[in-house]
mmCIF file of C-alpha atoms in Angstrom:
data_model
loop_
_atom_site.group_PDB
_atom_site.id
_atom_site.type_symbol
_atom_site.label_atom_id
_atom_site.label_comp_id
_atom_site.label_asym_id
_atom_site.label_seq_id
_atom_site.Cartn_x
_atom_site.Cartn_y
_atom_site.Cartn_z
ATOM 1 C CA UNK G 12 -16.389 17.844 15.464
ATOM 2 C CA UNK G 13 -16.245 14.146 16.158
ATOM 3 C CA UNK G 14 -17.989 11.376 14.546
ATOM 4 C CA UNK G 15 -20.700 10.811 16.990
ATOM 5 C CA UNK G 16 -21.850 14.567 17.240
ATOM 6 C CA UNK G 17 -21.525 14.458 13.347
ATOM 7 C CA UNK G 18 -23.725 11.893 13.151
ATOM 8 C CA UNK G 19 -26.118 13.824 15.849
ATOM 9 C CA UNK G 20 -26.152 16.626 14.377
ATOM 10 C CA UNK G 21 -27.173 14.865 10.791
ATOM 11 C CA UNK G 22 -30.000 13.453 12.127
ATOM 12 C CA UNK G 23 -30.985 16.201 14.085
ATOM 13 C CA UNK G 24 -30.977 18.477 11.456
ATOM 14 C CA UNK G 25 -32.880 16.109 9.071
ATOM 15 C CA UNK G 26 -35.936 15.804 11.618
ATOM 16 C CA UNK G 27 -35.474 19.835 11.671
ATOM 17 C CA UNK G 28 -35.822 19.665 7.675
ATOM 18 C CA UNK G 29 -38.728 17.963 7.371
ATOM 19 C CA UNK G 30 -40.397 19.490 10.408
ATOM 20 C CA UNK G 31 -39.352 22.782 8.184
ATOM 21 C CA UNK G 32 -40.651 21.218 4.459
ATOM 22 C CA UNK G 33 -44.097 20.173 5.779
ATOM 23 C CA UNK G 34 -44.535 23.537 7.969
ATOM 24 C CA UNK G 35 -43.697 25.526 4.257
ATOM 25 C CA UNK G 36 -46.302 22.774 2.847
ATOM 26 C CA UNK G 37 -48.969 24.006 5.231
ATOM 27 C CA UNK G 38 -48.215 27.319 5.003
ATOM 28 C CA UNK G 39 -48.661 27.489 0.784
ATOM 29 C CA UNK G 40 -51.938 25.405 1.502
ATOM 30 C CA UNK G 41 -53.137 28.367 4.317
ATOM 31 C CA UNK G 42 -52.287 30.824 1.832
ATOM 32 C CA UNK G 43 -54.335 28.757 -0.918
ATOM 33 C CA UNK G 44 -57.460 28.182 0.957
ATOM 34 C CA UNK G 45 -57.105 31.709 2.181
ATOM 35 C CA UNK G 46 -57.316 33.046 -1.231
ATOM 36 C CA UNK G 47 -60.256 30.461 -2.498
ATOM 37 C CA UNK G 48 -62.562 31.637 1.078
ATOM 38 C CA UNK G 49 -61.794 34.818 -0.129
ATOM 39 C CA UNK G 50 -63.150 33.726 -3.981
ATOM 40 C CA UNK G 51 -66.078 31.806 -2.337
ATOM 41 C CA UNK G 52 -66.982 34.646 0.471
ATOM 42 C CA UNK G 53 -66.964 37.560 -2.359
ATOM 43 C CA UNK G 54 -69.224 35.285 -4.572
ATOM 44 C CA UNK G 55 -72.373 35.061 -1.836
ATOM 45 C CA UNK G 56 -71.266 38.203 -0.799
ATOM 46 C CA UNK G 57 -71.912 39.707 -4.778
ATOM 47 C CA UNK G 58 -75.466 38.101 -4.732
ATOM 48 C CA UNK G 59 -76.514 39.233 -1.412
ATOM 49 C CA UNK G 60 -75.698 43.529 -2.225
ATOM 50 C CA UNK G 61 -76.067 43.451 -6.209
ATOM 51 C CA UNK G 62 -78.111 40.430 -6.583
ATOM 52 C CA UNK G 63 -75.852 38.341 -9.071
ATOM 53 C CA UNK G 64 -76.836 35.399 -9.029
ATOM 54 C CA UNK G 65 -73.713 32.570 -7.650
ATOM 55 C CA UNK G 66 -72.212 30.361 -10.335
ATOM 56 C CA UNK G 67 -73.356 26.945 -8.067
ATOM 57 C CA UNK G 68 -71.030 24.778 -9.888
ATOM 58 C CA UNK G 69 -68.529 27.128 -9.309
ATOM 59 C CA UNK G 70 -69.504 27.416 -5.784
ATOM 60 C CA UNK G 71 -69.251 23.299 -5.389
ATOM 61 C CA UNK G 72 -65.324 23.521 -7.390
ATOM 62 C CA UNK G 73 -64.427 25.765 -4.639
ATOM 63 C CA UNK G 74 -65.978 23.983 -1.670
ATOM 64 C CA UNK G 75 -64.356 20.914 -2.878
ATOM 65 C CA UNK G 76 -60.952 22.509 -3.226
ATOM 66 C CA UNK G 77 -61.304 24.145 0.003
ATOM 67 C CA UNK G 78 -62.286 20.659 2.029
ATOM 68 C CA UNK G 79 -59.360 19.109 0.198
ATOM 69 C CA UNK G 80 -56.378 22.248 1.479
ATOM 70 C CA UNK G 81 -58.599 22.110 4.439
ATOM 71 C CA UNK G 82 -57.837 18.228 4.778
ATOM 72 C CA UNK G 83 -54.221 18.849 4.014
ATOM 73 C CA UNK G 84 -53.561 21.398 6.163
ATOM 74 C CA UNK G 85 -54.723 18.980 9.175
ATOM 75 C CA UNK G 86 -52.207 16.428 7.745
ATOM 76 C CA UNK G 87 -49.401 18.374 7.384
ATOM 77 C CA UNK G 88 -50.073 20.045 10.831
ATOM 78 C CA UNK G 89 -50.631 16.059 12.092
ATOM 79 C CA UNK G 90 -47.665 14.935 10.537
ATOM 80 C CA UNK G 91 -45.673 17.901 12.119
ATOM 81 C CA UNK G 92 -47.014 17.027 15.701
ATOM 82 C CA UNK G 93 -45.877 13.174 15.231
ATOM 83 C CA UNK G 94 -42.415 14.390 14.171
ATOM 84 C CA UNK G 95 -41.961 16.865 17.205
ATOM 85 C CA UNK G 96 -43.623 14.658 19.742
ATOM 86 C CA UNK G 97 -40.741 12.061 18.449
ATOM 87 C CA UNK G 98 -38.277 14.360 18.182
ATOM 88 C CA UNK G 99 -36.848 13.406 21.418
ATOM 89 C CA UNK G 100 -37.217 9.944 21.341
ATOM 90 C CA UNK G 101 -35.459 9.745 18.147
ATOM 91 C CA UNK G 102 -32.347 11.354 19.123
ATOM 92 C CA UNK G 103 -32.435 10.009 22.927
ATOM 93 C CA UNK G 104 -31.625 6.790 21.192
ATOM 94 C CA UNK G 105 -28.339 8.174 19.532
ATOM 95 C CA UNK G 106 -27.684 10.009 22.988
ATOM 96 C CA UNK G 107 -25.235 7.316 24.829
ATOM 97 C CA UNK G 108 -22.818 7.639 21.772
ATOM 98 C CA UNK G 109 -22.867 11.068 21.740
ATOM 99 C CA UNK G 110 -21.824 10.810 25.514
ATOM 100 C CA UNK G 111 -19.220 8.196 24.865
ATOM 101 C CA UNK G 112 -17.577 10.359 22.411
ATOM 102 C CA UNK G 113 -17.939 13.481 24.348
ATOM 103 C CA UNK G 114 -15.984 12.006 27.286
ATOM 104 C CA UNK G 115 -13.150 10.253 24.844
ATOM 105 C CA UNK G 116 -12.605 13.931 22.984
ATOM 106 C CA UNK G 117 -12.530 15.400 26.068
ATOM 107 C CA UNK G 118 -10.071 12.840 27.617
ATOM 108 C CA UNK G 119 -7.910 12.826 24.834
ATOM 109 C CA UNK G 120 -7.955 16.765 24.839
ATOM 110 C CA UNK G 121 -6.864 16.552 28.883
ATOM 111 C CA UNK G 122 -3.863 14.135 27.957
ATOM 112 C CA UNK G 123 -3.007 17.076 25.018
ATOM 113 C CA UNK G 124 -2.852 19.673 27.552
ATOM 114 C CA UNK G 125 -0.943 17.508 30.209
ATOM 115 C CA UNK G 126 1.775 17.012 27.427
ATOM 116 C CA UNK G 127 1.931 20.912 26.445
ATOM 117 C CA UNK G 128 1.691 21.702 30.463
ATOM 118 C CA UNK G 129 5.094 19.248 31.341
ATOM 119 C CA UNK G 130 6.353 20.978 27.981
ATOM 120 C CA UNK G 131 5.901 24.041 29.776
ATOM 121 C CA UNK G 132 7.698 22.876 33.248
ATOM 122 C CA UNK G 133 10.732 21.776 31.287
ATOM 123 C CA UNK G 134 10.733 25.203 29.659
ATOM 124 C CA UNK G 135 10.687 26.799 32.988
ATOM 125 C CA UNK G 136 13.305 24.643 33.969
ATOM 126 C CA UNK G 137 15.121 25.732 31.034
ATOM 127 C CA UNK G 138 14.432 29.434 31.702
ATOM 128 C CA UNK G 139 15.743 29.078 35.630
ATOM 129 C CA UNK G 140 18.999 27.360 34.435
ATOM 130 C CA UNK G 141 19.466 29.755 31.800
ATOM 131 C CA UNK G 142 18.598 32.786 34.863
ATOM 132 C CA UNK G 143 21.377 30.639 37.214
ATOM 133 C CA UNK G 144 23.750 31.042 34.180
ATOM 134 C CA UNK G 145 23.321 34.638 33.896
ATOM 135 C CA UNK G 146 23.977 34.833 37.743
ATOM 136 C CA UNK G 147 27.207 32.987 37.476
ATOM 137 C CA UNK G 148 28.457 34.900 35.216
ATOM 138 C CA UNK G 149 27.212 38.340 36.932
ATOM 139 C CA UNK G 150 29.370 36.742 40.058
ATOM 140 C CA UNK G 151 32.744 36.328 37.619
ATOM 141 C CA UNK G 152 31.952 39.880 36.560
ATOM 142 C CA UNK G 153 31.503 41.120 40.408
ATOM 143 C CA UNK G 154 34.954 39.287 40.891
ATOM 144 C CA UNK G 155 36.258 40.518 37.864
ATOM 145 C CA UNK G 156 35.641 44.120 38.927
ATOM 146 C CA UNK G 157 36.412 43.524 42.433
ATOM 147 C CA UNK G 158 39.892 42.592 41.155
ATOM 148 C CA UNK G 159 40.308 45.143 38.810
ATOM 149 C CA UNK G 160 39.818 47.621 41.260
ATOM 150 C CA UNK G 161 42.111 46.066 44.114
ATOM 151 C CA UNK G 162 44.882 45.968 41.555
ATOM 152 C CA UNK G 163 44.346 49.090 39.433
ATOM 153 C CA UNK G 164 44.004 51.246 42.678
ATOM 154 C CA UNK G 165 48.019 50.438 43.190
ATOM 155 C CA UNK G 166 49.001 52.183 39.980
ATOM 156 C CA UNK G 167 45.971 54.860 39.749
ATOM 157 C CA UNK G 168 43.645 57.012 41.897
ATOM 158 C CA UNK G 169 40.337 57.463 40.838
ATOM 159 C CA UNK G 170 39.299 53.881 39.834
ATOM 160 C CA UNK G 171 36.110 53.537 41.662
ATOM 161 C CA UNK G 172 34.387 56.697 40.311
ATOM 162 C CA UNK G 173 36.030 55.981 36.504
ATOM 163 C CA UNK G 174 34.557 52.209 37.326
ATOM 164 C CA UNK G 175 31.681 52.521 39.702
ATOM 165 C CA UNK G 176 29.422 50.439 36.952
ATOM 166 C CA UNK G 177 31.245 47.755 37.046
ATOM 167 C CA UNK G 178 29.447 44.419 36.936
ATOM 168 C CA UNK G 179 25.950 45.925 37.092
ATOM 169 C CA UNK G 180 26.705 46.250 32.327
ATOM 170 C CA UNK G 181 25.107 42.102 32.826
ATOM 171 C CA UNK G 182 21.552 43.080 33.215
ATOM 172 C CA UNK G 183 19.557 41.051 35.487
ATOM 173 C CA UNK G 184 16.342 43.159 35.873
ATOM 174 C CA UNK G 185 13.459 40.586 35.508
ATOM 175 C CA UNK G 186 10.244 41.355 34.064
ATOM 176 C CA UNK G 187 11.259 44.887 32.751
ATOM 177 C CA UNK G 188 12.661 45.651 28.960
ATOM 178 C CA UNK G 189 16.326 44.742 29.150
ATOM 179 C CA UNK G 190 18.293 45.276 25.279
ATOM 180 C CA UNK G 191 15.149 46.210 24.313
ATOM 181 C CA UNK G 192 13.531 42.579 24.865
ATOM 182 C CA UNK G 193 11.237 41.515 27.941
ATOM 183 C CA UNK G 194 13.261 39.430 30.646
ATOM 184 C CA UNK G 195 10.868 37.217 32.725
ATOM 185 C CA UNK G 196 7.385 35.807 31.980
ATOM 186 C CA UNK G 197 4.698 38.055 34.527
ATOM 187 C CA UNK G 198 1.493 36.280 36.204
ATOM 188 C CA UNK G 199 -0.366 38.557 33.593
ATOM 189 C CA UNK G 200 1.172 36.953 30.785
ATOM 190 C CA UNK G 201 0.734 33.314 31.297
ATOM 191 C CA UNK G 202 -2.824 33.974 32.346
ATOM 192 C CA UNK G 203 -3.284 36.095 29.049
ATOM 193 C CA UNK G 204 -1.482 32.836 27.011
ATOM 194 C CA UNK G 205 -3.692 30.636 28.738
ATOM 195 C CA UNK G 206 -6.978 32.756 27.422
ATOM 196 C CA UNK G 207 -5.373 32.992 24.018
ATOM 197 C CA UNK G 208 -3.463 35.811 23.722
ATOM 198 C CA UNK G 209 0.118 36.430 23.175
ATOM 199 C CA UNK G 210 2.264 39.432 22.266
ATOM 200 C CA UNK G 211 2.643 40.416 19.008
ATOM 201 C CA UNK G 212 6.138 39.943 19.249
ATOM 202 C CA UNK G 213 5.701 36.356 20.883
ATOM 203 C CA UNK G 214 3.137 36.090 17.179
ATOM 204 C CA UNK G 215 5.972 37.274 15.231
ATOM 205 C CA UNK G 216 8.487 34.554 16.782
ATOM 206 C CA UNK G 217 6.154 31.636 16.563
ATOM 207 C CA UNK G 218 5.624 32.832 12.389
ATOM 208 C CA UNK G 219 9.416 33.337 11.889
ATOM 209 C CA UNK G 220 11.844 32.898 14.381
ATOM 210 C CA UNK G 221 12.185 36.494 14.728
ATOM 211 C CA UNK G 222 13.240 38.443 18.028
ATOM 212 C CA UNK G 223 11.619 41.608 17.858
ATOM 213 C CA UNK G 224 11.601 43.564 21.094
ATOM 214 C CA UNK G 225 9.281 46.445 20.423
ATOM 215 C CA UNK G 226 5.530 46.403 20.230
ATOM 216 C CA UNK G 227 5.090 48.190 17.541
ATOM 217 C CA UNK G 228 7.756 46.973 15.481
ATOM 218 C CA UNK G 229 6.331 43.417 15.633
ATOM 219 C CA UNK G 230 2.918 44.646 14.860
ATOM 220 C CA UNK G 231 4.237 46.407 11.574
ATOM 221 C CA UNK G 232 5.947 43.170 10.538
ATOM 222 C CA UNK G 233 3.040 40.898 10.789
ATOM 223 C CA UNK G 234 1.258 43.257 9.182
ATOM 224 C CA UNK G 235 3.351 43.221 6.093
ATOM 225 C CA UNK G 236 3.171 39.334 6.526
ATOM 226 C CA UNK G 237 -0.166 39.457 6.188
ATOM 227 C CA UNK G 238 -0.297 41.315 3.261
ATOM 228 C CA UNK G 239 2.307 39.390 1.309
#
């Protein structure tokens, strides 16, 4: 949270809390009167069907006390309508800073994710060099074998069924389980990173450095690292 929504949100919340105190205020002076009406009522109410005669004095305590919750209900409810009629007005004034910050968090947030997006490129420049490597050295394997064969097949029959892998042992299957460990980052997968959600075993590697290429073998390892 930055300083200007801090300082928003302090003020907001204190109009809130007093709104709040004087509402509780008039509500324990509602249930007050409500109890000394019910006092006064049964009193004239005793006279009238069994003829007891009303305390007067009594009757005047409890008419006073009832004009005076009566006057501070109207207060509180006054005071309440001032606050919320203000409300507004009061934190319209602390608005443009609010703004300004809003748009300098958010602009420093954009220059953040430029940084980690060109981190990115480089990384998939990285990962297509690293991909051409893999292909030159497939290509010295395909020459290799090619080789092998031309020259073996002068001394024994047989070579191309005995060799017929050859240079496909360097995997180059992208975006399929290759050793055990995924080659190639899918559409699905960046889109999933972007949203906030990696592998577990992409989890596991951040924690420790680990390359873990099953599933379920990462997600029984940061289990036990949570429970250490």
């Amino acid at each position: 949270m930055y300083r200007e929504m801090t300082t928003f949100k302090k003020r907001a919340e204190a109009i809130e809390k007093q709104i709040a105190e004087l509402q509780e205020k008039k509500r324990e002076a509602q249930e007050e009167l409500a109890k000394l009406t019910q006092e006064h009522d049964g009193m004239i109410i005793l006279e009238a069907t069994e003829g007891v005669a009303c305390d007067e004095k009594q009757l005047g305590k409890l008419k006073k006390s009832m004009k005076e919750l009566e006057d501070k209900i109207a207060d509180y409810q006054h005071r309440i309508s001032v606050i919320e009629g203000k409300r507004k007005e009061v934190l319209a004034a602390l608005f443009d800073d609010l703004e300004k910050g809003y748009v300098r968090e958010l602009e420093s947030l954009q220059r953040e994710a430029s940084a980690q997006f060109n981190d990115a490129i480089k990384l998939g420049f990285e990962y297509l060099l690293a991909l051409q490597r893999v292909g030159k050295l497939k290509e010295r394997a395909s020459k290799l074998h090619a080789e092998f064969l031309n020259e073996g097949r002068k001394a024994v029959d047989g070579l191309d069924d005995k060799y017929r892998l050859g240079h496909s042992w360097i995997n180059t299957t992208l975006f399929q389980y290759a050793d055990n460990f995924a080659v190639g980052v899918s559409e699905r997968a960046q889109r999933q990173a972007l949203n906030g959600y990696v592998s577990p075993q992409v989890m596991l590697y951040e924690l420790t450095g680990e390359i873990e290429g099953y599933h379920n073998r990462a997600l029984d390892k940061l289990r036990k690292l949570k429970s250490e």
